[in-house]
PDB file of C-alpha atoms and ligand atoms in Angstrom:
ATOM      1  CA  UNK E   1       0.011   0.398  -0.094  1.00  0.00           C
ATOM      2  CA  UNK E   2       0.932   3.314  -0.927  1.00  0.00           C
ATOM      3  CA  UNK E   3       2.024   4.637   2.502  1.00  0.00           C
ATOM      4  CA  UNK E   4       0.632   8.408   1.042  1.00  0.00           C
ATOM      5  CA  UNK E   5      -2.677   7.266   1.175  1.00  0.00           C
ATOM      6  CA  UNK E   6      -2.635   7.342   5.033  1.00  0.00           C
ATOM      7  CA  UNK E   7      -5.542   9.439   6.778  1.00  0.00           C
ATOM      8  CA  UNK E   8      -2.484   9.948   9.729  1.00  0.00           C
ATOM      9  CA  UNK E   9      -1.050  14.199   9.066  1.00  0.00           C
ATOM     10  CA  UNK E  10       2.193  13.365   9.964  1.00  0.00           C
ATOM     11  CA  UNK E  11       3.975  10.460  11.393  1.00  0.00           C
ATOM     12  CA  UNK E  12       3.762  12.496  15.119  1.00  0.00           C
ATOM     13  CA  UNK E  13       2.666  10.419  17.823  1.00  0.00           C
ATOM     14  CA  UNK E  14       0.303  13.384  18.983  1.00  0.00           C
ATOM     15  CA  UNK E  15      -1.327  13.380  15.413  1.00  0.00           C
ATOM     16  CA  UNK E  16      -1.868   9.190  15.279  1.00  0.00           C
ATOM     17  CA  UNK E  17      -3.499   9.545  18.937  1.00  0.00           C
ATOM     18  CA  UNK E  18      -6.160  12.637  17.501  1.00  0.00           C
ATOM     19  CA  UNK E  19      -7.181  10.503  13.992  1.00  0.00           C
ATOM     20  CA  UNK E  20      -7.095   7.418  16.950  1.00  0.00           C
ATOM     21  CA  UNK E  21      -9.809   9.677  18.622  1.00  0.00           C
ATOM     22  CA  UNK E  22     -11.155  10.713  15.572  1.00  0.00           C
ATOM     23  CA  UNK E  23     -12.268   7.879  14.254  1.00  0.00           C
ATOM     24  CA  UNK E  24     -13.383   5.901  16.933  1.00  0.00           C
ATOM     25  CA  UNK E  25     -14.647   7.680  19.941  1.00  0.00           C
ATOM     26  CA  UNK E  26     -18.175   7.727  18.877  1.00  0.00           C
ATOM     27  CA  UNK E  27     -17.700   3.660  18.531  1.00  0.00           C
ATOM     28  CA  UNK E  28     -15.912   3.049  21.694  1.00  0.00           C
ATOM     29  CA  UNK E  29     -15.417   5.835  23.507  1.00  0.00           C
ATOM     30  CA  UNK E  30     -12.905   7.949  23.985  1.00  0.00           C
ATOM     31  CA  UNK E  31     -11.598   6.240  27.524  1.00  0.00           C
ATOM     32  CA  UNK E  32     -11.943   3.096  26.162  1.00  0.00           C
ATOM     33  CA  UNK E  33      -9.933   4.660  22.871  1.00  0.00           C
ATOM     34  CA  UNK E  34      -7.263   5.663  25.227  1.00  0.00           C
ATOM     35  CA  UNK E  35      -6.844   2.018  26.894  1.00  0.00           C
ATOM     36  CA  UNK E  36      -6.184   0.832  22.931  1.00  0.00           C
ATOM     37  CA  UNK E  37      -3.967   3.578  22.148  1.00  0.00           C
ATOM     38  CA  UNK E  38      -2.009   2.114  25.365  1.00  0.00           C
ATOM     39  CA  UNK E  39      -2.013  -1.257  24.273  1.00  0.00           C
ATOM     40  CA  UNK E  40      -1.035  -1.128  20.556  1.00  0.00           C
ATOM     41  CA  UNK E  41       1.621   1.619  22.069  1.00  0.00           C
ATOM     42  CA  UNK E  42       3.359  -1.091  23.768  1.00  0.00           C
ATOM     43  CA  UNK E  43       2.500  -3.912  21.644  1.00  0.00           C
ATOM     44  CA  UNK E  44       4.465  -2.687  18.571  1.00  0.00           C
ATOM     45  CA  UNK E  45       6.770   0.042  19.860  1.00  0.00           C
ATOM     46  CA  UNK E  46       7.655  -1.353  23.688  1.00  0.00           C
ATOM     47  CA  UNK E  47       5.974   1.737  25.089  1.00  0.00           C
ATOM     48  CA  UNK E  48       4.714   2.018  28.791  1.00  0.00           C
ATOM     49  CA  UNK E  49       1.326   4.516  28.966  1.00  0.00           C
ATOM     50  CA  UNK E  50       4.534   7.429  30.676  1.00  0.00           C
ATOM     51  CA  UNK E  51       6.545   7.293  27.703  1.00  0.00           C
ATOM     52  CA  UNK E  52       3.198   7.371  25.687  1.00  0.00           C
ATOM     53  CA  UNK E  53       1.893  10.671  27.521  1.00  0.00           C
ATOM     54  CA  UNK E  54       5.031  12.287  27.112  1.00  0.00           C
ATOM     55  CA  UNK E  55       6.668  11.801  23.667  1.00  0.00           C
ATOM     56  CA  UNK E  56       4.026  12.972  21.506  1.00  0.00           C
ATOM     57  CA  UNK E  57       5.512  14.869  19.578  1.00  0.00           C
ATOM     58  CA  UNK E  58       8.542  12.130  18.303  1.00  0.00           C
ATOM     59  CA  UNK E  59       7.922  11.143  15.651  1.00  0.00           C
ATOM     60  CA  UNK E  60       7.199   6.768  15.023  1.00  0.00           C
ATOM     61  CA  UNK E  61       9.314   4.727  11.627  1.00  0.00           C
ATOM     62  CA  UNK E  62       6.768   4.451   8.876  1.00  0.00           C
ATOM     63  CA  UNK E  63       6.702   0.771   8.954  1.00  0.00           C
ATOM     64  CA  UNK E  64       5.158   1.239  12.264  1.00  0.00           C
ATOM     65  CA  UNK E  65       2.967   3.887  11.207  1.00  0.00           C
ATOM     66  CA  UNK E  66       1.443   1.526   8.958  1.00  0.00           C
ATOM     67  CA  UNK E  67       0.559  -1.037  11.924  1.00  0.00           C
ATOM     68  CA  UNK E  68      -1.230   1.483  13.181  1.00  0.00           C
ATOM     69  CA  UNK E  69      -3.339   2.444   9.855  1.00  0.00           C
ATOM     70  CA  UNK E  70      -4.388  -1.926   9.846  1.00  0.00           C
ATOM     71  CA  UNK E  71      -5.050  -1.342  14.109  1.00  0.00           C
ATOM     72  CA  UNK E  72      -7.374   1.795  13.446  1.00  0.00           C
ATOM     73  CA  UNK E  73      -9.136  -0.174  10.147  1.00  0.00           C
ATOM     74  CA  UNK E  74      -9.601  -3.009  11.679  1.00  0.00           C
ATOM     75  CA  UNK E  75     -11.117  -1.430  15.699  1.00  0.00           C
ATOM     76  CA  UNK E  76     -13.696   0.351  12.853  1.00  0.00           C
ATOM     77  CA  UNK E  77     -14.233  -3.377  12.188  1.00  0.00           C
ATOM     78  CA  UNK E  78     -15.133  -4.038  15.471  1.00  0.00           C
ATOM     79  CA  UNK E  79     -11.846  -6.411  15.403  1.00  0.00           C
ATOM     80  CA  UNK E  80     -10.883  -7.314  19.429  1.00  0.00           C
ATOM     81  CA  UNK E  81      -7.774  -5.355  20.084  1.00  0.00           C
ATOM     82  CA  UNK E  82      -6.878  -8.444  21.912  1.00  0.00           C
ATOM     83  CA  UNK E  83      -6.913  -9.733  18.001  1.00  0.00           C
ATOM     84  CA  UNK E  84      -5.012  -7.420  17.141  1.00  0.00           C
ATOM     85  CA  UNK E  85      -1.279  -7.063  19.359  1.00  0.00           C
ATOM     86  CA  UNK E  86      -2.241 -11.330  19.624  1.00  0.00           C
ATOM     87  CA  UNK E  87      -1.966 -11.118  23.284  1.00  0.00           C
ATOM     88  CA  UNK E  88      -4.116  -9.984  26.368  1.00  0.00           C
ATOM     89  CA  UNK E  89      -2.942 -10.293  29.897  1.00  0.00           C
ATOM     90  CA  UNK E  90      -4.530 -12.092  32.399  1.00  0.00           C
ATOM     91  CA  UNK E  91      -4.383 -11.947  36.689  1.00  0.00           C
ATOM     92  CA  UNK E  92      -0.113 -10.873  35.373  1.00  0.00           C
ATOM     93  CA  UNK E  93       0.272 -13.700  33.012  1.00  0.00           C
ATOM     94  CA  UNK E  94       0.596 -13.513  29.185  1.00  0.00           C
ATOM     95  CA  UNK E  95      -1.920 -14.978  27.452  1.00  0.00           C
ATOM     96  CA  UNK E  96      -2.204 -15.493  23.016  1.00  0.00           C
ATOM     97  CA  UNK E  97      -5.386 -15.464  21.616  1.00  0.00           C
ATOM     98  CA  UNK E  98      -6.541 -16.295  18.383  1.00  0.00           C
ATOM     99  CA  UNK E  99     -10.315 -16.998  17.010  1.00  0.00           C
ATOM    100  CA  UNK E 100     -10.182 -20.471  18.096  1.00  0.00           C
ATOM    101  CA  UNK E 101     -10.112 -19.348  21.814  1.00  0.00           C
ATOM    102  CA  UNK E 102     -12.374 -17.288  24.276  1.00  0.00           C
ATOM    103  CA  UNK E 103     -10.704 -13.606  24.911  1.00  0.00           C
ATOM    104  CA  UNK E 104     -10.056 -14.369  28.496  1.00  0.00           C
ATOM    105  CA  UNK E 105     -12.311 -11.735  30.354  1.00  0.00           C
ATOM    106  CA  UNK E 106     -11.661  -9.038  33.556  1.00  0.00           C
ATOM    107  CA  UNK E 107     -15.561 -10.685  35.028  1.00  0.00           C
ATOM    108  CA  UNK E 108     -13.265 -14.490  34.971  1.00  0.00           C
ATOM    109  CA  UNK E 109      -9.905 -12.517  36.262  1.00  0.00           C
ATOM    110  CA  UNK E 110     -11.980 -11.091  39.046  1.00  0.00           C
ATOM    111  CA  UNK E 111     -13.047 -14.994  40.302  1.00  0.00           C
ATOM    112  CA  UNK E 112      -9.379 -16.407  39.774  1.00  0.00           C
ATOM    113  CA  UNK E 113      -8.228 -13.741  42.012  1.00  0.00           C
ATOM    114  CA  UNK E 114     -11.209 -14.415  44.564  1.00  0.00           C
ATOM    115  CA  UNK E 115      -8.876 -17.791  45.021  1.00  0.00           C
ATOM    116  CA  UNK E 116      -5.161 -16.980  44.843  1.00  0.00           C
ATOM    117  CA  UNK E 117      -5.074 -15.333  47.862  1.00  0.00           C
ATOM    118  CA  UNK E 118      -6.706 -18.511  49.223  1.00  0.00           C
ATOM    119  CA  UNK E 119      -4.397 -21.351  51.017  1.00  0.00           C
ATOM    120  CA  UNK E 120      -2.867 -23.957  48.653  1.00  0.00           C
ATOM    121  CA  UNK E 121      -4.567 -26.712  47.375  1.00  0.00           C
ATOM    122  CA  UNK E 122      -3.102 -29.387  50.185  1.00  0.00           C
ATOM    123  CA  UNK E 123      -2.810 -33.034  50.561  1.00  0.00           C
ATOM    124  CA  UNK E 124      -4.733 -35.347  48.488  1.00  0.00           C
ATOM    125  CA  UNK E 125      -6.219 -31.466  47.205  1.00  0.00           C
ATOM    126  CA  UNK E 126      -3.739 -30.419  45.864  1.00  0.00           C
ATOM    127  CA  UNK E 127      -4.879 -31.784  42.711  1.00  0.00           C
ATOM    128  CA  UNK E 128      -6.346 -28.707  39.967  1.00  0.00           C
ATOM    129  CA  UNK E 129      -8.683 -29.703  37.031  1.00  0.00           C
ATOM    130  CA  UNK E 130     -10.167 -26.933  34.938  1.00  0.00           C
ATOM    131  CA  UNK E 131     -13.069 -27.204  32.314  1.00  0.00           C
ATOM    132  CA  UNK E 132     -13.256 -25.808  29.608  1.00  0.00           C
ATOM    133  CA  UNK E 133      -9.855 -24.113  29.321  1.00  0.00           C
ATOM    134  CA  UNK E 134     -10.072 -22.299  26.308  1.00  0.00           C
ATOM    135  CA  UNK E 135      -7.071 -20.469  26.321  1.00  0.00           C
ATOM    136  CA  UNK E 136      -5.307 -21.845  29.649  1.00  0.00           C
ATOM    137  CA  UNK E 137      -5.983 -18.730  31.260  1.00  0.00           C
ATOM    138  CA  UNK E 138      -7.396 -20.007  34.681  1.00  0.00           C
ATOM    139  CA  UNK E 139      -5.249 -23.170  34.958  1.00  0.00           C
ATOM    140  CA  UNK E 140      -1.981 -21.562  34.571  1.00  0.00           C
ATOM    141  CA  UNK E 141      -2.410 -18.325  36.527  1.00  0.00           C
ATOM    142  CA  UNK E 142      -3.266 -21.696  39.421  1.00  0.00           C
ATOM    143  CA  UNK E 143      -0.569 -23.494  38.489  1.00  0.00           C
ATOM    144  CA  UNK E 144       1.622 -20.074  38.504  1.00  0.00           C
ATOM    145  CA  UNK E 145      -0.096 -18.920  41.845  1.00  0.00           C
ATOM    146  CA  UNK E 146       0.291 -23.033  43.695  1.00  0.00           C
ATOM    147  CA  UNK E 147       3.929 -23.910  41.779  1.00  0.00           C
ATOM    148  CA  UNK E 148       2.756 -27.566  43.494  1.00  0.00           C
ATOM    149  CA  UNK E 149       0.041 -28.386  42.627  1.00  0.00           C
ATOM    150  CA  UNK E 150      -0.851 -30.917  39.784  1.00  0.00           C
ATOM    151  CA  UNK E 151      -2.772 -29.120  37.611  1.00  0.00           C
ATOM    152  CA  UNK E 152      -5.236 -31.096  35.104  1.00  0.00           C
ATOM    153  CA  UNK E 153      -6.975 -28.730  31.839  1.00  0.00           C
ATOM    154  CA  UNK E 154      -9.711 -30.201  30.159  1.00  0.00           C
ATOM    155  CA  UNK E 155     -10.764 -29.334  26.514  1.00  0.00           C
ATOM    156  CA  UNK E 156     -13.348 -29.875  23.321  1.00  0.00           C
ATOM    157  CA  UNK E 157     -11.536 -28.385  20.865  1.00  0.00           C
ATOM    158  CA  UNK E 158      -7.810 -29.158  19.763  1.00  0.00           C
ATOM    159  CA  UNK E 159      -6.825 -25.614  18.316  1.00  0.00           C
ATOM    160  CA  UNK E 160      -8.252 -24.383  21.520  1.00  0.00           C
ATOM    161  CA  UNK E 161      -5.568 -26.802  23.514  1.00  0.00           C
ATOM    162  CA  UNK E 162      -2.643 -26.140  20.888  1.00  0.00           C
ATOM    163  CA  UNK E 163      -3.271 -22.350  21.998  1.00  0.00           C
ATOM    164  CA  UNK E 164      -3.165 -23.191  25.539  1.00  0.00           C
ATOM    165  CA  UNK E 165       0.048 -25.589  25.413  1.00  0.00           C
ATOM    166  CA  UNK E 166       1.490 -22.645  23.663  1.00  0.00           C
ATOM    167  CA  UNK E 167       0.011 -20.154  26.534  1.00  0.00           C
ATOM    168  CA  UNK E 168       1.276 -22.570  29.649  1.00  0.00           C
ATOM    169  CA  UNK E 169       5.224 -22.947  27.654  1.00  0.00           C
ATOM    170  CA  UNK E 170       5.440 -19.554  27.909  1.00  0.00           C
ATOM    171  CA  UNK E 171       4.386 -18.826  31.131  1.00  0.00           C
ATOM    172  CA  UNK E 172       6.739 -21.328  32.831  1.00  0.00           C
ATOM    173  CA  UNK E 173       3.295 -23.509  33.211  1.00  0.00           C
ATOM    174  CA  UNK E 174       3.754 -27.644  33.786  1.00  0.00           C
ATOM    175  CA  UNK E 175       0.054 -28.270  33.128  1.00  0.00           C
ATOM    176  CA  UNK E 176      -1.673 -31.792  31.972  1.00  0.00           C
ATOM    177  CA  UNK E 177      -4.067 -30.801  28.446  1.00  0.00           C
ATOM    178  CA  UNK E 178      -6.889 -33.296  28.354  1.00  0.00           C
ATOM    179  CA  UNK E 179      -9.044 -33.271  24.672  1.00  0.00           C
ATOM    180  CA  UNK E 180     -12.571 -33.882  26.254  1.00  0.00           C
ATOM    181  CA  UNK E 181     -16.065 -33.110  25.149  1.00  0.00           C
ATOM    182  CA  UNK E 182     -16.828 -32.000  28.986  1.00  0.00           C
ATOM    183  CA  UNK E 183     -21.044 -32.820  27.948  1.00  0.00           C
ATOM    184  CA  UNK E 184     -19.516 -36.437  27.745  1.00  0.00           C
ATOM    185  CA  UNK E 185     -17.883 -36.931  30.709  1.00  0.00           C
ATOM    186  CA  UNK E 186     -14.098 -37.195  30.937  1.00  0.00           C
ATOM    187  CA  UNK E 187     -12.419 -41.064  30.497  1.00  0.00           C
ATOM    188  CA  UNK E 188      -9.069 -40.327  31.868  1.00  0.00           C
ATOM    189  CA  UNK E 189      -9.779 -38.993  35.184  1.00  0.00           C
ATOM    190  CA  UNK E 190      -9.071 -40.372  38.393  1.00  0.00           C
ATOM    191  CA  UNK E 191      -8.454 -39.372  41.970  1.00  0.00           C
ATOM    192  CA  UNK E 192      -9.914 -35.837  43.874  1.00  0.00           C
ATOM    193  CA  UNK E 193      -9.049 -32.882  43.064  1.00  0.00           C
ATOM    194  CA  UNK E 194      -8.748 -29.954  45.656  1.00  0.00           C
ATOM    195  CA  UNK E 195     -10.026 -27.684  43.281  1.00  0.00           C
ATOM    196  CA  UNK E 196     -12.274 -28.292  40.548  1.00  0.00           C
ATOM    197  CA  UNK E 197     -12.731 -24.509  37.778  1.00  0.00           C
ATOM    198  CA  UNK E 198     -14.439 -24.024  35.232  1.00  0.00           C
ATOM    199  CA  UNK E 199     -16.147 -20.728  32.800  1.00  0.00           C
ATOM    200  CA  UNK E 200     -18.419 -23.246  30.476  1.00  0.00           C
ATOM    201  CA  UNK E 201     -20.114 -21.523  27.415  1.00  0.00           C
ATOM    202  CA  UNK E 202     -23.416 -20.434  29.123  1.00  0.00           C
ATOM    203  CA  UNK E 203     -24.618 -17.869  26.958  1.00  0.00           C
ATOM    204  CA  UNK E 204     -28.325 -18.155  25.846  1.00  0.00           C
ATOM    205  CA  UNK E 205     -28.648 -18.120  22.302  1.00  0.00           C
ATOM    206  CA  UNK E 206     -31.817 -16.048  22.950  1.00  0.00           C
ATOM    207  CA  UNK E 207     -28.814 -13.459  24.137  1.00  0.00           C
ATOM    208  CA  UNK E 208     -27.535 -13.039  20.848  1.00  0.00           C
ATOM    209  CA  UNK E 209     -29.171 -10.458  20.190  1.00  0.00           C
ATOM    210  CA  UNK E 210     -27.858  -8.425  23.150  1.00  0.00           C
ATOM    211  CA  UNK E 211     -24.291  -8.716  22.594  1.00  0.00           C
ATOM    212  CA  UNK E 212     -21.803  -6.463  21.184  1.00  0.00           C
ATOM    213  CA  UNK E 213     -20.540  -7.349  17.670  1.00  0.00           C
ATOM    214  CA  UNK E 214     -16.876  -8.134  18.802  1.00  0.00           C
ATOM    215  CA  UNK E 215     -17.744 -10.277  20.505  1.00  0.00           C
ATOM    216  CA  UNK E 216     -20.273 -12.428  18.428  1.00  0.00           C
ATOM    217  CA  UNK E 217     -17.866 -11.713  14.786  1.00  0.00           C
ATOM    218  CA  UNK E 218     -14.296 -12.833  16.795  1.00  0.00           C
ATOM    219  CA  UNK E 219     -14.679 -14.783  20.395  1.00  0.00           C
ATOM    220  CA  UNK E 220     -15.683 -18.586  18.602  1.00  0.00           C
ATOM    221  CA  UNK E 221     -19.625 -19.545  19.295  1.00  0.00           C
ATOM    222  CA  UNK E 222     -18.557 -23.300  20.616  1.00  0.00           C
ATOM    223  CA  UNK E 223     -17.102 -21.202  23.426  1.00  0.00           C
ATOM    224  CA  UNK E 224     -20.428 -18.562  24.288  1.00  0.00           C
ATOM    225  CA  UNK E 225     -23.055 -21.060  23.709  1.00  0.00           C
ATOM    226  CA  UNK E 226     -25.518 -23.104  24.519  1.00  0.00           C
ATOM    227  CA  UNK E 227     -29.106 -23.947  23.990  1.00  0.00           C
ATOM    228  CA  UNK E 228     -32.119 -22.074  24.908  1.00  0.00           C
ATOM    229  CA  UNK E 229     -33.360 -25.227  26.000  1.00  0.00           C
ATOM    230  CA  UNK E 230     -30.977 -26.967  28.823  1.00  0.00           C
ATOM    231  CA  UNK E 231     -28.471 -23.907  28.881  1.00  0.00           C
ATOM    232  CA  UNK E 232     -27.211 -25.581  32.168  1.00  0.00           C
ATOM    233  CA  UNK E 233     -26.090 -28.188  30.563  1.00  0.00           C
ATOM    234  CA  UNK E 234     -22.269 -28.202  31.016  1.00  0.00           C
ATOM    235  CA  UNK E 235     -23.507 -27.427  34.922  1.00  0.00           C
ATOM    236  CA  UNK E 236     -25.476 -31.028  34.865  1.00  0.00           C
ATOM    237  CA  UNK E 237     -22.240 -32.533  32.848  1.00  0.00           C
ATOM    238  CA  UNK E 238     -19.846 -30.609  35.885  1.00  0.00           C
ATOM    239  CA  UNK E 239     -21.114 -31.049  39.334  1.00  0.00           C
ATOM    240  CA  UNK E 240     -21.610 -35.372  37.824  1.00  0.00           C
ATOM    241  CA  UNK E 241     -17.179 -34.905  37.231  1.00  0.00           C
ATOM    242  CA  UNK E 242     -17.170 -33.526  40.519  1.00  0.00           C
ATOM    243  CA  UNK E 243     -19.638 -35.512  42.236  1.00  0.00           C
ATOM    244  CA  UNK E 244     -17.003 -38.594  41.453  1.00  0.00           C
ATOM    245  CA  UNK E 245     -13.792 -36.697  41.901  1.00  0.00           C
ATOM    246  CA  UNK E 246     -13.975 -33.303  44.050  1.00  0.00           C
ATOM    247  CA  UNK E 247     -11.842 -34.204  47.074  1.00  0.00           C
ATOM    248  CA  UNK E 248     -14.228 -34.266  50.270  1.00  0.00           C
ATOM    249  CA  UNK E 249     -12.875 -30.985  51.375  1.00  0.00           C
ATOM    250  CA  UNK E 250     -12.492 -29.498  47.737  1.00  0.00           C
ATOM    251  CA  UNK E 251     -14.276 -26.445  46.085  1.00  0.00           C
ATOM    252  CA  UNK E 252     -16.182 -25.969  43.044  1.00  0.00           C
ATOM    253  CA  UNK E 253     -16.393 -23.204  40.880  1.00  0.00           C
ATOM    254  CA  UNK E 254     -17.604 -22.096  38.168  1.00  0.00           C
ATOM    255  CA  UNK E 255     -18.407 -19.217  36.245  1.00  0.00           C
ATOM    256  CA  UNK E 256     -22.125 -18.647  35.662  1.00  0.00           C
ATOM    257  CA  UNK E 257     -24.853 -16.154  32.993  1.00  0.00           C
ATOM    258  CA  UNK E 258     -25.773 -13.817  35.793  1.00  0.00           C
ATOM    259  CA  UNK E 259     -29.170 -14.832  34.479  1.00  0.00           C
ATOM    260  CA  UNK E 260     -29.143 -18.095  35.412  1.00  0.00           C
ATOM    261  CA  UNK E 261     -28.096 -17.262  39.168  1.00  0.00           C
ATOM    262  CA  UNK E 262     -30.531 -18.713  40.943  1.00  0.00           C
ATOM    263  CA  UNK E 263     -31.287 -22.074  38.620  1.00  0.00           C
ATOM    264  CA  UNK E 264     -27.114 -22.540  38.740  1.00  0.00           C
ATOM    265  CA  UNK E 265     -27.571 -23.160  42.747  1.00  0.00           C
ATOM    266  CA  UNK E 266     -30.403 -25.066  42.956  1.00  0.00           C
ATOM    267  CA  UNK E 267     -28.697 -27.351  40.550  1.00  0.00           C
ATOM    268  CA  UNK E 268     -25.583 -27.835  42.327  1.00  0.00           C
ATOM    269  CA  UNK E 269     -27.867 -28.018  45.472  1.00  0.00           C
ATOM    270  CA  UNK E 270     -29.883 -30.310  44.584  1.00  0.00           C
ATOM    271  CA  UNK E 271     -26.601 -32.889  43.820  1.00  0.00           C
ATOM    272  CA  UNK E 272     -25.438 -32.545  47.663  1.00  0.00           C
ATOM    273  CA  UNK E 273     -23.912 -29.315  47.302  1.00  0.00           C
ATOM    274  CA  UNK E 274     -23.625 -26.069  49.303  1.00  0.00           C
ATOM    275  CA  UNK E 275     -23.300 -23.547  46.653  1.00  0.00           C
ATOM    276  CA  UNK E 276     -22.665 -19.478  47.305  1.00  0.00           C
ATOM    277  CA  UNK E 277     -23.263 -16.900  44.485  1.00  0.00           C
ATOM    278  CA  UNK E 278     -20.139 -13.700  44.569  1.00  0.00           C
ATOM    279  CA  UNK E 279     -20.587 -10.899  42.122  1.00  0.00           C
ATOM    280  CA  UNK E 280     -18.773  -8.879  40.184  1.00  0.00           C
ATOM    281  CA  UNK E 281     -17.477  -5.115  39.903  1.00  0.00           C
ATOM    282  CA  UNK E 282     -20.258  -4.393  37.574  1.00  0.00           C
ATOM    283  CA  UNK E 283     -22.572  -5.923  40.011  1.00  0.00           C
ATOM    284  CA  UNK E 284     -23.358  -9.591  37.933  1.00  0.00           C
ATOM    285  CA  UNK E 285     -24.079 -12.285  40.003  1.00  0.00           C
ATOM    286  CA  UNK E 286     -20.327 -13.785  38.014  1.00  0.00           C
ATOM    287  CA  UNK E 287     -19.289 -17.033  39.612  1.00  0.00           C
ATOM    288  CA  UNK E 288     -20.679 -19.761  42.442  1.00  0.00           C
ATOM    289  CA  UNK E 289     -18.266 -21.437  44.571  1.00  0.00           C
ATOM    290  CA  UNK E 290     -19.538 -24.723  45.919  1.00  0.00           C
ATOM    291  CA  UNK E 291     -18.132 -27.786  49.097  1.00  0.00           C
ATOM    292  CA  UNK E 292     -19.623 -31.301  49.765  1.00  0.00           C
ATOM    293  CA  UNK E 293     -23.164 -30.359  51.884  1.00  0.00           C
ATOM    294  CA  UNK E 294     -21.950 -31.114  55.277  1.00  0.00           C
TER     295      UNK E 294
HETATM  296  N1  LIG T   1     -18.555 -13.883  29.726  1.00  0.00           N
HETATM  297  C1  LIG T   1     -18.587 -14.266  28.290  1.00  0.00           C
HETATM  298  C2  LIG T   1     -19.326 -12.867  27.667  1.00  0.00           C
HETATM  299  O1  LIG T   1     -20.026 -12.466  27.925  1.00  0.00           O
HETATM  300  C3  LIG T   1     -19.294 -15.320  28.436  1.00  0.00           C
HETATM  301  C4  LIG T   1     -18.698 -16.639  28.732  1.00  0.00           C
HETATM  302  C5  LIG T   1     -18.696 -17.943  28.648  1.00  0.00           C
HETATM  303  O2  LIG T   1     -19.890 -17.568  28.086  1.00  0.00           O
HETATM  304  N2  LIG T   1     -17.901 -18.557  29.588  1.00  0.00           N
HETATM  305  O3  LIG T   1     -19.054 -12.581  26.066  1.00  0.00           O
END
């Protein structure tokens, strides 16, 4: 492409920042566009936020300018910023993402953070099982926090497992990955786990209409949707796995659809667990923890 066609007024950082705001603020709001710029300058030039703030008069190379040009075009098509730069940060771990995995969400980070100051799983319970692992972000964070834990992560998608494996390697986390459909039970699990954790698909098909294009067009449908007539299918399967494999003093933690918190708790209660709902930073019911009913 002829770089003279780029709409940036110059190679100056100030002009890049203003064009992004001019073209994207009405789509995303200026705060979010600021976050995109921070992420792009870090990914493309290795600059931190302070450097960006204090280098507005600096000019950048034409080849770097071209990368900002394409990023701007992609953002106008609602391509997620994490796909543009290829990664996201999750609980301090850098996690590569692609259209084969759900982009890790801040609310999932919150769920995981609620577990990590806790006591390290011990004894029989020093084993951790992550069901529907996707990018591997939950399993990797837990292994990094509890290095002695023996962590197993399961996903149905070979393409997702490939990314999860790469993420585990890049983060120095030794995790056993297994390919299996959680809905059919997972062959090859043995013994008990002190912590069973999952962020399974939980968005009902009828909720599609309220979802953003950057989610609908780019996150894998397999990781998101469940049929309207059986939205808790994964939780039923997870409860069955937990009945067989959760240690006596173990804990089960699952991310949930905020509109199905009561029904999810009811399901776990009926299966012999004591569930508790936790809200996320937006005030939405976001995860359920459950122990065995005493
Ligand atoms: N919270 C995600 C979303 O709203 C859905 C995650 C999931 O289905 N597990 O896009």
